[in-house]
Protein backbone atom coordinates (compact mmCIF):
# COMPACT_ATOMS: atom_id res chain seq x y z
CA ASP A 1 45.56 71.13 117.21
CA LEU A 2 46.81 68.46 114.80
CA GLU A 3 49.93 67.83 116.87
CA ALA A 4 47.78 67.58 120.01
CA ILE A 5 45.74 64.81 118.33
CA VAL A 6 48.89 62.95 117.24
CA GLN A 7 50.36 63.19 120.74
CA GLY A 8 47.06 62.32 122.39
CA LEU A 9 46.78 59.11 120.36
CA ASN A 10 50.46 58.27 120.90
CA LEU A 11 51.10 57.95 117.18
CA ASP A 12 54.65 57.47 115.98
CA LYS A 13 53.81 57.85 112.28
CA VAL A 14 50.86 59.42 110.47
CA LYS A 15 49.51 59.54 106.94
CA LEU A 16 47.90 62.88 106.21
CA ILE A 17 45.03 63.78 103.87
CA GLY A 18 44.23 67.46 103.38
CA HIS A 19 41.54 69.08 101.24
CA SER A 20 41.77 72.69 100.03
CA PHE A 21 43.43 74.77 102.77
CA GLY A 22 43.80 71.52 104.69
CA GLY A 23 46.44 70.68 102.09
CA LEU A 24 48.53 73.63 103.25
CA LEU A 25 48.06 72.48 106.84
CA CYS A 26 49.45 69.05 105.89
CA LEU A 27 52.47 70.63 104.24
CA LYS A 28 53.15 72.92 107.19
CA TYR A 29 52.86 69.98 109.57
CA ALA A 30 55.25 67.89 107.45
CA LEU A 31 57.76 70.73 107.43
CA LYS A 32 57.58 71.11 111.21
CA PHE A 33 57.42 67.39 112.09
CA PRO A 34 59.14 65.56 109.23
CA ASN A 35 59.95 62.45 111.29
CA ILE A 36 56.31 61.82 112.13
CA VAL A 37 54.75 62.13 108.66
CA ASP A 38 54.85 58.98 106.53
CA LYS A 39 52.81 59.95 103.45
CA ILE A 40 50.73 62.91 102.31
CA VAL A 41 47.63 63.16 100.12
CA LEU A 42 46.68 66.62 98.86
CA VAL A 43 43.12 66.81 97.54
CA ASN A 44 42.22 69.99 95.66
CA SER A 45 44.92 71.70 97.69
CA ALA A 46 45.18 75.44 98.00
CA PRO A 47 48.19 76.77 96.05
CA VAL A 48 51.54 77.27 97.73
CA ASP A 49 52.41 80.20 95.47
CA HIS A 50 50.93 83.70 95.53
CA LYS A 51 50.37 83.73 91.78
CA GLY A 52 48.24 80.60 92.08
CA PHE A 53 46.25 82.16 94.90
CA LEU A 54 45.47 85.23 92.81
CA LYS A 55 44.27 83.01 89.94
CA TYR A 56 42.09 81.10 92.38
CA LEU A 57 40.71 84.35 93.73
CA ALA A 58 39.91 85.59 90.22
CA LYS A 59 37.95 82.39 89.42
CA SER A 60 36.10 82.60 92.72
CA LEU A 61 35.16 86.22 92.06
CA GLU A 62 33.69 85.15 88.72
CA PHE A 63 31.38 82.88 90.72
CA SER A 64 30.54 85.74 93.07
CA ASP A 65 29.69 87.99 90.12
CA LYS A 66 27.31 85.37 88.79
CA TYR A 67 25.60 84.26 91.99
CA GLY A 68 26.45 86.99 94.53
CA GLY A 69 23.26 88.96 93.97
CA GLU A 70 21.06 85.93 94.51
CA LEU A 71 22.99 84.94 97.63
CA SER A 72 22.73 88.46 99.07
CA GLU A 73 18.99 88.50 98.42
CA ILE A 74 18.56 85.27 100.37
CA GLU A 75 20.91 86.40 103.15
CA ASN A 76 18.94 89.61 103.64
CA SER A 77 15.57 87.88 103.64
CA PRO A 78 13.51 87.59 106.86
CA GLU A 79 13.46 83.81 106.41
CA PHE A 80 17.26 83.57 106.40
CA LYS A 81 17.62 85.90 109.40
CA ALA A 82 15.05 83.77 111.20
CA GLN A 83 17.26 80.75 110.38
CA GLU A 84 14.47 78.95 108.55
CA ALA A 85 15.68 75.69 107.03
CA SER A 86 14.23 76.41 103.59
CA ALA A 87 16.20 79.67 103.25
CA LEU A 88 19.41 78.13 104.62
CA ASN A 89 19.15 75.22 102.19
CA ARG A 90 18.51 77.56 99.24
CA TYR A 91 21.62 79.54 100.17
CA MET A 92 23.78 76.43 100.53
CA ASN A 93 22.51 74.89 97.30
CA ILE A 94 23.73 77.96 95.42
CA ALA A 95 26.97 78.47 97.37
CA LYS A 96 28.14 74.89 96.95
CA LYS A 97 27.97 75.17 93.15
CA ASN A 98 31.43 76.72 93.41
CA LEU A 99 32.74 73.34 94.58
CA PHE A 100 31.71 71.30 91.54
CA TYR A 101 32.41 71.14 87.82
CA ASP A 102 28.80 70.20 87.05
CA LYS A 103 26.89 73.00 88.76
CA ASP A 104 23.55 71.18 88.48
CA ALA A 105 24.65 67.68 89.53
CA GLU A 106 23.09 66.04 92.55
CA TYR A 107 25.42 64.23 94.96
CA GLU A 108 24.54 61.84 97.76
CA ILE A 109 26.87 63.65 100.15
CA GLU A 110 25.19 66.78 101.43
CA ILE A 111 26.80 69.73 103.20
CA PRO A 112 24.78 70.56 106.35
CA ALA A 113 23.16 73.97 106.05
CA THR A 114 23.02 75.59 109.46
CA TYR A 115 23.08 79.30 110.17
CA GLU A 116 26.35 78.96 112.11
CA THR A 117 27.99 76.98 109.28
CA LEU A 118 27.04 79.51 106.63
CA ARG A 119 28.17 82.46 108.69
CA SER A 120 31.47 80.68 109.42
CA PHE A 121 32.01 79.95 105.72
CA LYS A 122 31.50 83.60 104.88
CA ALA A 123 33.80 84.81 107.66
CA ILE A 124 36.56 82.40 106.59
CA TRP A 125 36.20 83.50 102.96
CA GLU A 126 36.50 87.18 103.91
CA ILE A 127 39.57 86.54 106.10
CA MET A 128 41.17 84.41 103.39
CA ILE A 129 40.81 87.15 100.80
CA ALA A 130 42.07 89.88 103.14
CA GLU A 131 45.09 87.88 104.31
CA GLY A 132 45.87 86.46 100.86
CA LEU A 133 46.01 89.89 99.30
CA LYS A 134 48.55 90.98 101.91
CA ILE A 135 51.01 88.31 100.79
CA ARG A 136 53.73 89.73 98.60
CA SER A 137 56.19 86.81 98.59
CA LYS A 138 56.20 84.47 95.60
CA GLN A 139 55.50 81.45 97.80
CA VAL A 140 53.04 81.07 100.66
CA ILE A 141 54.78 77.85 101.72
CA ASP A 142 58.01 76.38 100.38
CA PRO A 143 57.36 72.62 100.12
CA SER A 144 60.75 71.79 98.58
CA PRO A 145 62.25 70.32 101.80
CA ILE A 146 59.43 67.74 102.03
CA THR A 147 60.71 64.31 101.02
CA GLN A 148 57.71 62.18 101.98
CA SER A 149 55.86 60.49 99.14
CA THR A 150 53.00 62.84 98.25
CA LEU A 151 49.95 62.18 96.12
CA ILE A 152 48.35 65.30 94.60
CA MET A 153 44.78 64.77 93.37
CA HIS A 154 43.27 67.76 91.61
CA GLY A 155 40.29 68.61 89.44
CA VAL A 156 41.25 70.04 86.06
CA GLU A 157 38.32 72.48 86.35
CA ASP A 158 39.06 73.41 89.97
CA THR A 159 38.92 77.08 90.94
CA VAL A 160 42.47 76.48 92.17
CA PRO A 161 44.38 76.33 88.86
CA ILE A 162 45.92 72.95 88.11
CA ASP A 163 49.02 74.77 86.87
CA SER A 164 49.76 75.54 90.51
CA MET A 165 49.67 71.82 91.28
CA LYS A 166 52.02 71.10 88.38
CA GLU A 167 54.43 73.65 89.82
CA MET A 168 54.09 72.06 93.27
CA GLU A 169 54.84 68.63 91.80
CA GLY A 170 57.99 70.05 90.25
CA ILE A 171 59.11 71.75 93.46
CA MET A 172 58.62 68.73 95.73
CA ASN A 173 61.09 65.85 95.69
CA ASN A 174 58.65 62.95 95.72
CA ALA A 175 55.26 64.19 94.56
CA HIS A 176 52.91 62.68 91.98
CA LEU A 177 50.07 64.69 90.43
CA ILE A 178 46.93 62.87 89.27
CA PRO A 179 44.55 65.21 87.39
CA PHE A 180 40.83 64.43 87.26
CA GLU A 181 39.05 65.55 84.12
CA ASN A 182 35.62 67.25 84.32
CA THR A 183 36.10 67.74 88.06
CA GLY A 184 36.06 70.84 90.22
CA HIS A 185 37.08 71.48 93.82
CA SER A 186 35.57 68.27 95.21
CA VAL A 187 37.44 65.28 93.78
CA LEU A 188 36.42 63.06 96.71
CA ILE A 189 32.74 63.71 95.96
CA GLU A 190 32.72 64.11 92.19
CA LYS A 191 34.99 61.11 91.57
CA ASN A 192 34.34 59.27 94.81
CA LYS A 193 35.12 55.65 93.92
CA GLU A 194 38.14 56.47 91.76
CA SER A 195 39.70 58.83 94.31
CA ILE A 196 39.17 56.54 97.32
CA SER A 197 40.62 53.60 95.39
CA LEU A 198 43.64 55.67 94.44
CA ILE A 199 44.27 56.74 98.03
CA ASN A 200 44.05 53.12 99.23
CA GLU A 201 46.53 52.03 96.57
CA PHE A 202 48.87 54.86 97.53
CA PHE A 203 48.73 54.10 101.25
CA ASN A 204 49.17 50.35 100.65
CA ASN A 205 52.31 50.91 98.56
CA ASN A 206 50.64 49.65 95.38
CA PHE A 207 50.80 53.03 93.68
């Protein structure tokens, strides 16, 4: 799909930004089409190593242990099954806490709570766990051949352990890790101005 967009727009060079599992997509694209990719920004990227994935899974399961009962109660309610907005919003307001360091903070950017979106999120999560647990190799993706300048922005309190990003920085030839203190899995939201400014500097060769 990404290559179809690049070809459809007749782009000779692209700068890629990927969040979470989108980060892995950027890396895979850069490995497959190295002559097209100019620069890469990884924002709260998923880990490239299996050990990092298991640590991420453990942190996420801690969240599920804390909030899973409440989410199940909402999901099984008549209001949720009837796709009432109040129930969908209650569910999303709890589920999205896993994205942020400050679980009670209010952000201007809202995630749309539709029945289809919530069901998709849950299906993706279940597939991700099932497929991730099948992986037995030490690395999900080997990013070492990537030579493009890569900016790694990551929350220190992210459910994806920052140690995985430090390892990725060491593996890649031209990567730079910028950690964000008191930040979870949503650097672009939690540290909006700082992160956008950093990306602009990076893309404009002022980094």
